[in-house]
Short mmCIF file of N, CA and C in Angstrom, two decimals:
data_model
loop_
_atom_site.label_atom_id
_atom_site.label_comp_id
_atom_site.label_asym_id
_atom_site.label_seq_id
_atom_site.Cartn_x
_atom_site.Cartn_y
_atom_site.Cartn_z
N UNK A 1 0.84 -1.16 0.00
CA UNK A 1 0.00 0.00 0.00
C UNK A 1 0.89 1.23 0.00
N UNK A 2 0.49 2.22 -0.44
CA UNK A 2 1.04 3.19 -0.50
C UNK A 2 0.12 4.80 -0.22
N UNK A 3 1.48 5.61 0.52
CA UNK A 3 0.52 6.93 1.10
C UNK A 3 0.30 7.73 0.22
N UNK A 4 1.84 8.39 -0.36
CA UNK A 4 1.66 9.53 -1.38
C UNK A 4 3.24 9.50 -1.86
N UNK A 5 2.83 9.95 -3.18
CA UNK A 5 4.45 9.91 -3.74
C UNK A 5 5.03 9.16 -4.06
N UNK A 6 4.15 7.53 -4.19
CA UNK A 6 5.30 6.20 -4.16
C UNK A 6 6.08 5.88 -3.12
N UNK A 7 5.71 6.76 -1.73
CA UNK A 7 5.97 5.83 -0.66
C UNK A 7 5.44 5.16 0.04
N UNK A 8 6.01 3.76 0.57
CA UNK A 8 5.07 2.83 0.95
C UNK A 8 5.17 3.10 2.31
N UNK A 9 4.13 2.38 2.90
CA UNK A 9 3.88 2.24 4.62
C UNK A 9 4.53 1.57 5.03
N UNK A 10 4.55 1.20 6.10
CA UNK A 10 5.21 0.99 6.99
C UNK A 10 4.77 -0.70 7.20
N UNK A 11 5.60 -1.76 7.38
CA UNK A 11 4.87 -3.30 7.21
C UNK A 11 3.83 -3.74 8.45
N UNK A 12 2.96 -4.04 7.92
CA UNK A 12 1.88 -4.35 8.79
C UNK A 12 1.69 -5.67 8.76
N UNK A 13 0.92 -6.19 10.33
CA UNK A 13 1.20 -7.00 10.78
C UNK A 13 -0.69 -7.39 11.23
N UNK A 14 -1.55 -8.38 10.73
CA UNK A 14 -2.20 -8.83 11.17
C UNK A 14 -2.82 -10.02 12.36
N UNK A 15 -3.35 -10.65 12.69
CA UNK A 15 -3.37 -11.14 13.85
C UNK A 15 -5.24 -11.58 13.84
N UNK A 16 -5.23 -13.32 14.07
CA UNK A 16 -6.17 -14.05 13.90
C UNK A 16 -6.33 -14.73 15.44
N UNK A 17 -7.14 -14.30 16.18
CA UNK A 17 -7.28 -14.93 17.70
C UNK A 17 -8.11 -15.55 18.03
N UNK A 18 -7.41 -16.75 18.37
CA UNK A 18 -8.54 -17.60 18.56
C UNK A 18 -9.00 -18.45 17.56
N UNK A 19 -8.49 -18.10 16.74
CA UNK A 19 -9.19 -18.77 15.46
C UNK A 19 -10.63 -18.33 15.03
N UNK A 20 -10.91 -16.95 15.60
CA UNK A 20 -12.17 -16.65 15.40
C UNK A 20 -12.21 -14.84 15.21
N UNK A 21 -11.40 -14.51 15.92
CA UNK A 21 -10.92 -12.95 15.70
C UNK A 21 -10.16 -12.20 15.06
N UNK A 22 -10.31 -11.65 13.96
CA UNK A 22 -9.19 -10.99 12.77
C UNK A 22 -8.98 -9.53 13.45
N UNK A 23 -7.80 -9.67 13.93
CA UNK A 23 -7.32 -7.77 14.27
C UNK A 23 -6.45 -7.60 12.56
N UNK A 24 -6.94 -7.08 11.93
CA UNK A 24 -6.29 -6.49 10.44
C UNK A 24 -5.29 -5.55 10.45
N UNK A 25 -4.80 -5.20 11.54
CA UNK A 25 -3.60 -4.27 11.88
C UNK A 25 -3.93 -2.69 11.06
N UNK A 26 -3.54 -2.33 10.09
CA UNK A 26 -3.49 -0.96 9.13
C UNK A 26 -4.27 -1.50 7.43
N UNK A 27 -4.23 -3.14 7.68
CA UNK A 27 -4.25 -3.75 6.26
C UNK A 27 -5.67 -4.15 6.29
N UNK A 28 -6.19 -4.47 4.83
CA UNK A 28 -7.55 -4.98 4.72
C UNK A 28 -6.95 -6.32 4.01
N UNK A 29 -6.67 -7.00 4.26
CA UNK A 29 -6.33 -8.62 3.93
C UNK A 29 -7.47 -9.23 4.16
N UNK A 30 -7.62 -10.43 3.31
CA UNK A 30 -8.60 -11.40 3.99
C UNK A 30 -7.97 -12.86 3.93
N UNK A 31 -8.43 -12.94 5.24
CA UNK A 31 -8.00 -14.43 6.18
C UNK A 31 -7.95 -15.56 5.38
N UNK A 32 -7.25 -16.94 5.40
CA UNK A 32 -7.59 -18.03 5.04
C UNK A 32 -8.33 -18.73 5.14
N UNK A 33 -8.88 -18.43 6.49
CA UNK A 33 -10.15 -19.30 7.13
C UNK A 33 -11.43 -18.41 7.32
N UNK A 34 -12.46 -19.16 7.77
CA UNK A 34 -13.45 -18.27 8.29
C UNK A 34 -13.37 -17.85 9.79
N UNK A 35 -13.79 -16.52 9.70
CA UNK A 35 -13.66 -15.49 11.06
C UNK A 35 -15.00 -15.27 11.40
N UNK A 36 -15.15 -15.50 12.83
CA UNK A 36 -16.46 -14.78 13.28
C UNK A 36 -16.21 -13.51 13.33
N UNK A 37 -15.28 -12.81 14.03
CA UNK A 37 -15.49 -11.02 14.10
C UNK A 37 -13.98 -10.72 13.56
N UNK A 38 -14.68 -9.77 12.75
CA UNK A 38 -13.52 -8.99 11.99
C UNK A 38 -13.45 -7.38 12.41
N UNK A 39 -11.62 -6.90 13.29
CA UNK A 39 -12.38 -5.64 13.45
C UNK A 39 -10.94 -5.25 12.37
N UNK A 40 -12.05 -4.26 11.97
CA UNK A 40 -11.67 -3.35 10.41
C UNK A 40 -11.84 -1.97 10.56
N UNK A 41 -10.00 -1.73 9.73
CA UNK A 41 -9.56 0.05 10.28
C UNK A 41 -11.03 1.18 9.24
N UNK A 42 -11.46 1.81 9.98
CA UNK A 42 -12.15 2.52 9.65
C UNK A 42 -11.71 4.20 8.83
N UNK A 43 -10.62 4.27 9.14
CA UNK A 43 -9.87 5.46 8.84
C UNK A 43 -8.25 5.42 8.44
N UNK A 44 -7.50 5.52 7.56
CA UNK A 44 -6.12 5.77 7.09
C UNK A 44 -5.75 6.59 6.18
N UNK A 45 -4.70 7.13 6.28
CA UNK A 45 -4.33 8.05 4.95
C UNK A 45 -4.14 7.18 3.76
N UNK A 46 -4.03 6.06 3.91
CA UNK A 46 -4.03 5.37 2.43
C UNK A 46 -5.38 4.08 2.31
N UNK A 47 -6.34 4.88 2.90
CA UNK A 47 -7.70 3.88 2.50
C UNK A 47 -8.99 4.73 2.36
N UNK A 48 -9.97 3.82 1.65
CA UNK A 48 -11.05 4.69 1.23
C UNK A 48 -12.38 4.13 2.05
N UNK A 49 -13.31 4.28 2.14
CA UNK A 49 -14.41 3.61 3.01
C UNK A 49 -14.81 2.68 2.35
N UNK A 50 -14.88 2.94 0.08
CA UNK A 50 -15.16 1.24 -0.48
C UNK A 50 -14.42 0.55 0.00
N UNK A 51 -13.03 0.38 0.16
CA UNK A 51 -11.98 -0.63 0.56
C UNK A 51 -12.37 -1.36 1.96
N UNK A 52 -12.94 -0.26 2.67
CA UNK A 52 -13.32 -1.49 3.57
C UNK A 52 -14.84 -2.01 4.00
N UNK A 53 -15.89 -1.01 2.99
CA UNK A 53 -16.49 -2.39 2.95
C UNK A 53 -16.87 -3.69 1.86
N UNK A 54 -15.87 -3.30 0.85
CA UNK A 54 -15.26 -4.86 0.56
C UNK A 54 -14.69 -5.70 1.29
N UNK A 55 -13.94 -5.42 2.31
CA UNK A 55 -12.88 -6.39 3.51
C UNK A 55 -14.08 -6.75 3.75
N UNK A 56 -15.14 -6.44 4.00
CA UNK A 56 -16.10 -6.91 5.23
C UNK A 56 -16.52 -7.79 4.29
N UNK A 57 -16.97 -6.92 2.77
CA UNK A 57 -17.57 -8.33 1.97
C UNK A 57 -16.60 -9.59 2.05
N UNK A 58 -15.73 -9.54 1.76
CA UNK A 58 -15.36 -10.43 1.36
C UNK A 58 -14.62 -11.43 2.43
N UNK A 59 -14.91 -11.07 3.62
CA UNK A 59 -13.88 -11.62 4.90
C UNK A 59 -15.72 -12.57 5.47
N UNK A 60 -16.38 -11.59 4.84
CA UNK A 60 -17.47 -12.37 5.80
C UNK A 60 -18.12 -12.75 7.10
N UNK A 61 -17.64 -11.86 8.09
CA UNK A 61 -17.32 -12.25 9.35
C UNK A 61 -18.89 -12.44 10.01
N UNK A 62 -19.05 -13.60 11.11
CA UNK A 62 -20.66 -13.09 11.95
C UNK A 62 -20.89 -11.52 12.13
N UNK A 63 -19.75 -11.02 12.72
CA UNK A 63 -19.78 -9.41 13.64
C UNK A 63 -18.98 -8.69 12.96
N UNK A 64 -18.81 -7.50 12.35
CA UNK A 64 -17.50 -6.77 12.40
C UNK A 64 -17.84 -5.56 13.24
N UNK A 65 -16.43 -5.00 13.65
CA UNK A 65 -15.98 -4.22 14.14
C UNK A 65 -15.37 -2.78 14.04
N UNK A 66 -15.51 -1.40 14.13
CA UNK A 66 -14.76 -0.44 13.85
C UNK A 66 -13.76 -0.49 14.89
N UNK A 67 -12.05 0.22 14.06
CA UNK A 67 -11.22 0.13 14.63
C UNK A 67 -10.65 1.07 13.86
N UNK A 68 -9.46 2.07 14.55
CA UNK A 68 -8.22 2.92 13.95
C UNK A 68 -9.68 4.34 13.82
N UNK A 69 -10.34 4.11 14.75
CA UNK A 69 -11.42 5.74 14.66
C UNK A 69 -10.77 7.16 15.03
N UNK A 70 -10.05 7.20 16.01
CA UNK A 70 -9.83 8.12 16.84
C UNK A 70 -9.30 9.54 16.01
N UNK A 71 -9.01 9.55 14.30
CA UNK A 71 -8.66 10.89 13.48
C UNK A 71 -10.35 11.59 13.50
N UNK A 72 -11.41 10.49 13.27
CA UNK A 72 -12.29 10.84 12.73
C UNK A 72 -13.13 11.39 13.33
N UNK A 73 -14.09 12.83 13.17
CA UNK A 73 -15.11 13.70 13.72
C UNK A 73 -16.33 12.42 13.93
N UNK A 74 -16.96 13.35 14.55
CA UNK A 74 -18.42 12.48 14.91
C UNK A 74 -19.11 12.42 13.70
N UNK A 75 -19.09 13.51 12.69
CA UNK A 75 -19.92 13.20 11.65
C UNK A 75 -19.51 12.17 10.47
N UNK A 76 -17.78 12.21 11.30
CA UNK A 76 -17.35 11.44 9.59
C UNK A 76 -17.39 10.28 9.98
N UNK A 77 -17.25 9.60 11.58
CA UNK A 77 -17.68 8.55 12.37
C UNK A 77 -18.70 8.14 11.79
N UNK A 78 -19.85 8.91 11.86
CA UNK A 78 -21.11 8.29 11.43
C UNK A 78 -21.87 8.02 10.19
N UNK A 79 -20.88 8.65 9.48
CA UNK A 79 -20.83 8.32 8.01
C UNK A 79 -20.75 7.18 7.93
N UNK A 80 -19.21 6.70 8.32
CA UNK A 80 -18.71 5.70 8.02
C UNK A 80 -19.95 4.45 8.65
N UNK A 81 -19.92 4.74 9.50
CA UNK A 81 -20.73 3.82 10.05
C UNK A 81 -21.81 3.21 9.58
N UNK A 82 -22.90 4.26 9.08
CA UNK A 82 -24.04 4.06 8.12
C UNK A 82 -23.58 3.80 6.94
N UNK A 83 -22.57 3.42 6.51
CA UNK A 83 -22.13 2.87 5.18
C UNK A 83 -22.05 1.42 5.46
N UNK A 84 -21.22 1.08 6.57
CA UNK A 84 -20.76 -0.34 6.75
C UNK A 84 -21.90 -0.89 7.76
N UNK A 85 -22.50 -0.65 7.83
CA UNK A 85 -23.99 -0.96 8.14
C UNK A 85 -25.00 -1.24 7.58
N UNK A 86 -24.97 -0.88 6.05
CA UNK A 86 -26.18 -0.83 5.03
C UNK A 86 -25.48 -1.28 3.53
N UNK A 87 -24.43 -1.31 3.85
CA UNK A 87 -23.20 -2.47 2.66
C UNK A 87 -22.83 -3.59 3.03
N UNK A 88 -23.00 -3.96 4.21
CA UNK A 88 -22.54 -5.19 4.62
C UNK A 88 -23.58 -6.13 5.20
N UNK A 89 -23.45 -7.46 5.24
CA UNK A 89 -24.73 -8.36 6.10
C UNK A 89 -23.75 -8.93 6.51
N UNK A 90 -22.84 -8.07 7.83
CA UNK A 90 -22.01 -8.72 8.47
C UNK A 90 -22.24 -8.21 10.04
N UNK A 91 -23.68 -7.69 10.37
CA UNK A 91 -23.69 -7.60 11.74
C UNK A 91 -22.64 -6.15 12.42
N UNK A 92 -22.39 -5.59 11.54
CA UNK A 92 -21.70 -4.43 11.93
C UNK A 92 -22.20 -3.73 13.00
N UNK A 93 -21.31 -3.50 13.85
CA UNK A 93 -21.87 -2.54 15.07
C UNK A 93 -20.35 -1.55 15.52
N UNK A 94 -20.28 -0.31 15.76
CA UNK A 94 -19.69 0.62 16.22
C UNK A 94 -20.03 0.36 17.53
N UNK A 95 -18.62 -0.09 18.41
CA UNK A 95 -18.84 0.27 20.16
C UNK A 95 -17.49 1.58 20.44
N UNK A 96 -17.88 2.50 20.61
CA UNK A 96 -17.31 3.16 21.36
C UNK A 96 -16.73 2.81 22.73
N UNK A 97 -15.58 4.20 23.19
CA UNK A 97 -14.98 4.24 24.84
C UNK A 97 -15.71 3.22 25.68
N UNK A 98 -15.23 2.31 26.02
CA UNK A 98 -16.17 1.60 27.07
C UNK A 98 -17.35 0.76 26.87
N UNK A 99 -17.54 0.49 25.72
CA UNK A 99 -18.49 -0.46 24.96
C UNK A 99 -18.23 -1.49 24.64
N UNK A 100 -19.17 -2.39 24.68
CA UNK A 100 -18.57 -3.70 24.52
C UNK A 100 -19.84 -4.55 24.17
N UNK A 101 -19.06 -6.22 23.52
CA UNK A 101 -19.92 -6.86 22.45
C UNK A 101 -20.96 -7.57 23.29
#
């Protein structure tokens, strides 16, 4: 992937727990296996909101997850949100500070 200019990022590192949990690190990869919850970066300088909700299409997960929020305003939060909510039949839910599944 790349930011701007033909320079690339920095190597990213994903992480499958449990055999049921995809942390996608900075990357939208999809797994070898099937994942129940996939949490997927919601915000990067080198990603677009289609990009990830294709990950979601195509990862499939029971639940996904927003993750990497903290650049984003409340409105662009909830953009995003109502996108990967109404593009995906993957159970998407936004938990905020202190929220949980």
């Amino acid at each position: 992937m790349l930011i701007h200019s033909g320079e690339p990022a920095c190597a990213n590192l994903g992480y499958v727990l449990d055999g049921a949990v995809h942390h996608s690190g900075d990357a939208l990869h999809v797994p070898d296996r099937a994942i129940e919850a996939l949490l997927v970066p919601v915000q990067g300088s080198w990603m677009k909101t289609a990009e990830a909700i294709d990950c979601v299409n195509a990862v499939t997960p029971q639940r996904a997850f927003a993750m990497h929020d903290a650049l984003l305003t409340e409105r662009g939060l909830s953009s995003f949100n109502g996108w990967l909510a109404e593009e995906t039949d993957s159970g998407y839910r936004y938990l905020g500070p202190g929220d949980s599944a």
